[in-house]
PDB file of C-alpha atoms in Angstrom:
ATOM      1  CA  MET A   1     152.581 121.722 109.864  1.00  0.00           C
ATOM      2  CA  ASP A   2     150.239 118.972 108.720  1.00  0.00           C
ATOM      3  CA  PHE A   3     147.327 118.650 111.028  1.00  0.00           C
ATOM      4  CA  PHE A   4     148.004 115.093 112.019  1.00  0.00           C
ATOM      5  CA  ASN A   5     151.600 115.920 112.509  1.00  0.00           C
ATOM      6  CA  VAL A   6     150.490 118.609 114.928  1.00  0.00           C
ATOM      7  CA  ILE A   7     148.370 115.960 116.698  1.00  0.00           C
ATOM      8  CA  GLN A   8     151.210 113.568 116.931  1.00  0.00           C
ATOM      9  CA  SER A   9     153.650 116.352 117.985  1.00  0.00           C
ATOM     10  CA  ARG A  10     151.619 117.652 120.867  1.00  0.00           C
ATOM     11  CA  HIS A  11     152.948 116.704 124.273  1.00  0.00           C
ATOM     12  CA  SER A  12     152.629 118.093 127.750  1.00  0.00           C
ATOM     13  CA  VAL A  13     155.528 120.472 128.426  1.00  0.00           C
ATOM     14  CA  ARG A  14     156.567 121.159 132.001  1.00  0.00           C
ATOM     15  CA  LYS A  15     159.927 122.796 131.379  1.00  0.00           C
ATOM     16  CA  TYR A  16     160.063 126.029 129.404  1.00  0.00           C
ATOM     17  CA  GLN A  17     162.837 128.104 127.988  1.00  0.00           C
ATOM     18  CA  VAL A  18     163.463 131.570 129.427  1.00  0.00           C
ATOM     19  CA  ARG A  19     162.052 133.182 126.340  1.00  0.00           C
ATOM     20  CA  ASP A  20     158.884 135.143 125.814  1.00  0.00           C
ATOM     21  CA  VAL A  21     156.020 134.141 123.569  1.00  0.00           C
ATOM     22  CA  GLU A  22     155.675 136.640 120.713  1.00  0.00           C
ATOM     23  CA  GLN A  23     152.353 138.591 120.877  1.00  0.00           C
ATOM     24  CA  GLU A  24     151.791 137.805 117.193  1.00  0.00           C
ATOM     25  CA  LYS A  25     151.868 134.073 118.016  1.00  0.00           C
ATOM     26  CA  LEU A  26     149.703 134.380 121.113  1.00  0.00           C
ATOM     27  CA  ASN A  27     147.132 136.372 118.941  1.00  0.00           C
ATOM     28  CA  ARG A  28     147.019 133.565 116.406  1.00  0.00           C
ATOM     29  CA  ILE A  29     146.423 131.102 119.239  1.00  0.00           C
ATOM     30  CA  LEU A  30     143.659 133.238 120.693  1.00  0.00           C
ATOM     31  CA  GLU A  31     142.178 133.625 117.173  1.00  0.00           C
ATOM     32  CA  ALA A  32     142.155 129.853 116.810  1.00  0.00           C
ATOM     33  CA  MET A  33     140.365 129.586 120.236  1.00  0.00           C
ATOM     34  CA  ASN A  34     137.754 132.011 119.124  1.00  0.00           C
ATOM     35  CA  LEU A  35     137.062 129.729 116.027  1.00  0.00           C
ATOM     36  CA  ALA A  36     136.423 126.691 118.287  1.00  0.00           C
ATOM     37  CA  PRO A  37     132.801 125.236 118.276  1.00  0.00           C
ATOM     38  CA  SER A  38     130.568 126.001 121.092  1.00  0.00           C
ATOM     39  CA  ALA A  39     127.020 125.091 122.073  1.00  0.00           C
ATOM     40  CA  GLY A  40     124.575 127.373 120.098  1.00  0.00           C
ATOM     41  CA  ASN A  41     127.727 129.327 119.021  1.00  0.00           C
ATOM     42  CA  LEU A  42     127.475 131.237 122.346  1.00  0.00           C
ATOM     43  CA  GLN A  43     131.127 130.854 123.243  1.00  0.00           C
ATOM     44  CA  GLY A  44     130.294 130.222 126.882  1.00  0.00           C
ATOM     45  CA  TYR A  45     133.785 130.811 128.188  1.00  0.00           C
ATOM     46  CA  GLU A  46     136.147 133.538 128.958  1.00  0.00           C
ATOM     47  CA  ILE A  47     139.993 133.506 128.540  1.00  0.00           C
ATOM     48  CA  ILE A  48     142.276 135.204 130.984  1.00  0.00           C
ATOM     49  CA  ALA A  49     145.791 135.656 129.583  1.00  0.00           C
ATOM     50  CA  VAL A  50     148.360 135.845 132.458  1.00  0.00           C
ATOM     51  CA  ARG A  51     152.022 136.906 131.955  1.00  0.00           C
ATOM     52  CA  ASP A  52     152.468 138.509 135.372  1.00  0.00           C
ATOM     53  CA  SER A  53     154.795 136.618 137.501  1.00  0.00           C
ATOM     54  CA  SER A  54     152.915 137.269 140.770  1.00  0.00           C
ATOM     55  CA  THR A  55     149.653 135.975 139.255  1.00  0.00           C
ATOM     56  CA  LYS A  56     151.482 132.911 137.807  1.00  0.00           C
ATOM     57  CA  LEU A  57     152.840 132.161 141.371  1.00  0.00           C
ATOM     58  CA  ALA A  58     149.343 132.444 142.726  1.00  0.00           C
ATOM     59  CA  LEU A  59     148.134 130.059 140.066  1.00  0.00           C
ATOM     60  CA  ALA A  60     151.080 127.660 140.933  1.00  0.00           C
ATOM     61  CA  GLU A  61     149.978 127.714 144.689  1.00  0.00           C
ATOM     62  CA  ALA A  62     146.330 127.275 143.741  1.00  0.00           C
ATOM     63  CA  SER A  63     147.410 124.307 141.621  1.00  0.00           C
ATOM     64  CA  TYR A  64     148.660 122.350 144.726  1.00  0.00           C
ATOM     65  CA  GLY A  65     152.368 123.496 144.236  1.00  0.00           C
ATOM     66  CA  GLN A  66     152.916 122.838 140.596  1.00  0.00           C
ATOM     67  CA  HIS A  67     155.528 125.513 140.426  1.00  0.00           C
ATOM     68  CA  PHE A  68     156.616 124.791 136.874  1.00  0.00           C
ATOM     69  CA  ILE A  69     153.462 126.999 135.982  1.00  0.00           C
ATOM     70  CA  THR A  70     155.817 130.028 136.965  1.00  0.00           C
ATOM     71  CA  GLN A  71     158.325 128.986 134.295  1.00  0.00           C
ATOM     72  CA  ALA A  72     155.773 129.316 131.367  1.00  0.00           C
ATOM     73  CA  PRO A  73     155.761 132.765 129.700  1.00  0.00           C
ATOM     74  CA  VAL A  74     151.998 132.689 129.320  1.00  0.00           C
ATOM     75  CA  ALA A  75     149.282 130.995 131.281  1.00  0.00           C
ATOM     76  CA  LEU A  76     145.725 131.093 129.908  1.00  0.00           C
ATOM     77  CA  VAL A  77     142.966 130.442 132.330  1.00  0.00           C
ATOM     78  CA  LEU A  78     139.788 129.229 130.600  1.00  0.00           C
ATOM     79  CA  CYS A  79     136.694 129.836 132.463  1.00  0.00           C
ATOM     80  CA  ALA A  80     133.045 128.674 132.108  1.00  0.00           C
ATOM     81  CA  ASP A  81     130.662 131.512 131.566  1.00  0.00           C
ATOM     82  CA  HIS A  82     127.615 130.071 133.068  1.00  0.00           C
ATOM     83  CA  LEU A  83     125.209 132.985 132.600  1.00  0.00           C
ATOM     84  CA  ARG A  84     126.043 133.130 128.763  1.00  0.00           C
ATOM     85  CA  SER A  85     125.132 129.480 128.368  1.00  0.00           C
ATOM     86  CA  ALA A  86     122.135 129.436 130.675  1.00  0.00           C
ATOM     87  CA  GLY A  87     120.471 132.060 128.696  1.00  0.00           C
ATOM     88  CA  LYS A  88     119.752 129.661 125.915  1.00  0.00           C
ATOM     89  CA  TYR A  89     120.177 126.265 127.458  1.00  0.00           C
ATOM     90  CA  ALA A  90     119.178 126.735 131.098  1.00  0.00           C
ATOM     91  CA  VAL A  91     120.667 124.519 133.723  1.00  0.00           C
ATOM     92  CA  ARG A  92     122.353 122.077 131.190  1.00  0.00           C
ATOM     93  CA  GLY A  93     123.859 125.092 129.424  1.00  0.00           C
ATOM     94  CA  SER A  94     125.049 126.578 132.729  1.00  0.00           C
ATOM     95  CA  GLU A  95     126.523 123.193 134.235  1.00  0.00           C
ATOM     96  CA  LEU A  96     127.723 121.330 131.076  1.00  0.00           C
ATOM     97  CA  TYR A  97     127.932 123.342 127.901  1.00  0.00           C
ATOM     98  CA  ALA A  98     129.789 126.316 129.396  1.00  0.00           C
ATOM     99  CA  VAL A  99     132.478 123.754 130.685  1.00  0.00           C
ATOM    100  CA  GLN A 100     132.533 121.956 127.392  1.00  0.00           C
ATOM    101  CA  ASP A 101     132.980 125.266 125.417  1.00  0.00           C
ATOM    102  CA  ALA A 102     135.888 126.150 127.554  1.00  0.00           C
ATOM    103  CA  THR A 103     137.483 122.712 127.170  1.00  0.00           C
ATOM    104  CA  ILE A 104     137.142 122.730 123.430  1.00  0.00           C
ATOM    105  CA  ALA A 105     138.699 126.124 123.253  1.00  0.00           C
ATOM    106  CA  ALA A 106     141.499 124.725 125.412  1.00  0.00           C
ATOM    107  CA  THR A 107     142.101 121.904 122.974  1.00  0.00           C
ATOM    108  CA  TYR A 108     142.296 124.336 120.077  1.00  0.00           C
ATOM    109  CA  CYS A 109     144.754 126.373 121.981  1.00  0.00           C
ATOM    110  CA  GLN A 110     147.117 123.396 122.433  1.00  0.00           C
ATOM    111  CA  LEU A 111     146.827 122.436 118.702  1.00  0.00           C
ATOM    112  CA  ALA A 112     147.405 125.919 117.530  1.00  0.00           C
ATOM    113  CA  ALA A 113     150.332 126.491 119.941  1.00  0.00           C
ATOM    114  CA  THR A 114     151.873 123.277 118.717  1.00  0.00           C
ATOM    115  CA  ALA A 115     151.543 124.290 115.136  1.00  0.00           C
ATOM    116  CA  LEU A 116     153.403 127.528 115.907  1.00  0.00           C
ATOM    117  CA  GLY A 117     156.379 125.569 117.470  1.00  0.00           C
ATOM    118  CA  LEU A 118     155.284 126.134 121.126  1.00  0.00           C
ATOM    119  CA  GLY A 119     154.725 123.664 123.957  1.00  0.00           C
ATOM    120  CA  THR A 120     151.718 123.597 126.308  1.00  0.00           C
ATOM    121  CA  ALA A 121     150.591 121.846 129.458  1.00  0.00           C
ATOM    122  CA  TRP A 122     146.948 121.412 130.481  1.00  0.00           C
ATOM    123  CA  ILE A 123     146.453 122.173 134.204  1.00  0.00           C
ATOM    124  CA  GLY A 124     143.359 120.659 135.722  1.00  0.00           C
ATOM    125  CA  ALA A 125     144.303 120.005 139.212  1.00  0.00           C
ATOM    126  CA  PHE A 126     143.637 123.108 141.175  1.00  0.00           C
ATOM    127  CA  ASP A 127     141.580 124.774 143.886  1.00  0.00           C
ATOM    128  CA  THR A 128     138.831 126.444 141.879  1.00  0.00           C
ATOM    129  CA  ASP A 129     138.138 129.241 144.338  1.00  0.00           C
ATOM    130  CA  ALA A 130     141.929 130.091 144.684  1.00  0.00           C
ATOM    131  CA  VAL A 131     142.325 130.361 140.846  1.00  0.00           C
ATOM    132  CA  ALA A 132     139.167 132.398 140.706  1.00  0.00           C
ATOM    133  CA  THR A 133     140.609 134.783 143.407  1.00  0.00           C
ATOM    134  CA  ALA A 134     143.891 134.944 141.585  1.00  0.00           C
ATOM    135  CA  ILE A 135     142.278 136.121 138.366  1.00  0.00           C
ATOM    136  CA  GLU A 136     139.647 138.154 140.176  1.00  0.00           C
ATOM    137  CA  ALA A 137     136.876 136.189 138.423  1.00  0.00           C
ATOM    138  CA  PRO A 138     133.178 137.400 138.950  1.00  0.00           C
ATOM    139  CA  GLN A 139     130.890 135.000 140.770  1.00  0.00           C
ATOM    140  CA  ASP A 140     129.238 133.469 137.616  1.00  0.00           C
ATOM    141  CA  ILE A 141     132.684 132.676 136.080  1.00  0.00           C
ATOM    142  CA  THR A 142     134.386 129.388 136.923  1.00  0.00           C
ATOM    143  CA  PRO A 143     137.888 128.356 136.093  1.00  0.00           C
ATOM    144  CA  VAL A 144     138.021 125.056 134.298  1.00  0.00           C
ATOM    145  CA  ALA A 145     141.547 124.699 132.912  1.00  0.00           C
ATOM    146  CA  ILE A 146     144.936 126.535 132.928  1.00  0.00           C
ATOM    147  CA  ILE A 147     146.965 126.161 129.718  1.00  0.00           C
ATOM    148  CA  LEU A 148     150.738 127.000 129.916  1.00  0.00           C
ATOM    149  CA  ILE A 149     152.284 128.212 126.766  1.00  0.00           C
ATOM    150  CA  GLY A 150     155.992 128.627 125.962  1.00  0.00           C
ATOM    151  CA  TYR A 151     158.994 127.353 124.052  1.00  0.00           C
ATOM    152  CA  PRO A 152     160.014 123.708 125.455  1.00  0.00           C
ATOM    153  CA  ASP A 153     163.210 123.460 127.209  1.00  0.00           C
ATOM    154  CA  GLY A 154     164.442 120.038 126.042  1.00  0.00           C
ATOM    155  CA  ALA A 155     162.830 117.133 123.966  1.00  0.00           C
ATOM    156  CA  GLN A 156     159.501 115.761 124.794  1.00  0.00           C
ATOM    157  CA  SER A 157     158.678 112.189 124.348  1.00  0.00           C
ATOM    158  CA  ALA A 158     155.440 110.625 123.377  1.00  0.00           C
ATOM    159  CA  LYS A 159     153.700 108.655 126.104  1.00  0.00           C
ATOM    160  CA  PRO A 160     152.034 105.340 125.235  1.00  0.00           C
ATOM    161  CA  ARG A 161     148.435 105.365 124.208  1.00  0.00           C
ATOM    162  CA  ARG A 162     145.684 102.862 124.484  1.00  0.00           C
ATOM    163  CA  LYS A 163     145.148 100.642 121.543  1.00  0.00           C
ATOM    164  CA  LEU A 164     142.069 101.446 119.502  1.00  0.00           C
ATOM    165  CA  ALA A 165     140.672  97.932 120.111  1.00  0.00           C
ATOM    166  CA  ASP A 166     140.719  98.780 123.831  1.00  0.00           C
ATOM    167  CA  LEU A 167     139.298 102.299 123.317  1.00  0.00           C
ATOM    168  CA  VAL A 168     136.587 102.123 120.689  1.00  0.00           C
ATOM    169  CA  ARG A 169     133.271 100.175 121.135  1.00  0.00           C
ATOM    170  CA  ILE A 170     131.163  99.548 118.004  1.00  0.00           C
ATOM    171  CA  GLU A 171     127.477 100.482 118.371  1.00  0.00           C
ATOM    172  CA  LYS A 172     127.060  99.653 122.119  1.00  0.00           C
ATOM    173  CA  PHE A 173     129.328  99.359 125.064  1.00  0.00           C
TER     174      PHE A 173
END
């Protein structure tokens, strides 16, 4: 798929077919995520791949009852690795760059999945501590996004976007 078609085709999917995501496709997505840019090329993030139904249920409950999470064959939890980024960039690395690194990788994930004919949803509304408990994250690892991956069940429609004239400022605000 052409890159710009991938961007135009990507939509949040909240209903998935009862069909597993092939490991080969998941590996390609993970490889794309590994190529995402990061501050100082430190890759200040960790990816936890979840297929287990009880862990997905814990993620759904931690996400304020977003139970469609349990329908997705795969949930990737992207976490900021604060110590990895702090080693080079101190507080700014720990508090900002690690989070940015994880979210850039999450974006690469969504685009790669779309290119492979899969659907995704970015989950950002969750209790951080409950998600960390569900994935047994160490203390210096903070969940920042959950990306669901699966085959969409039904057509997805594009949502209206802001006009560029309303979005872009030239030179100054």
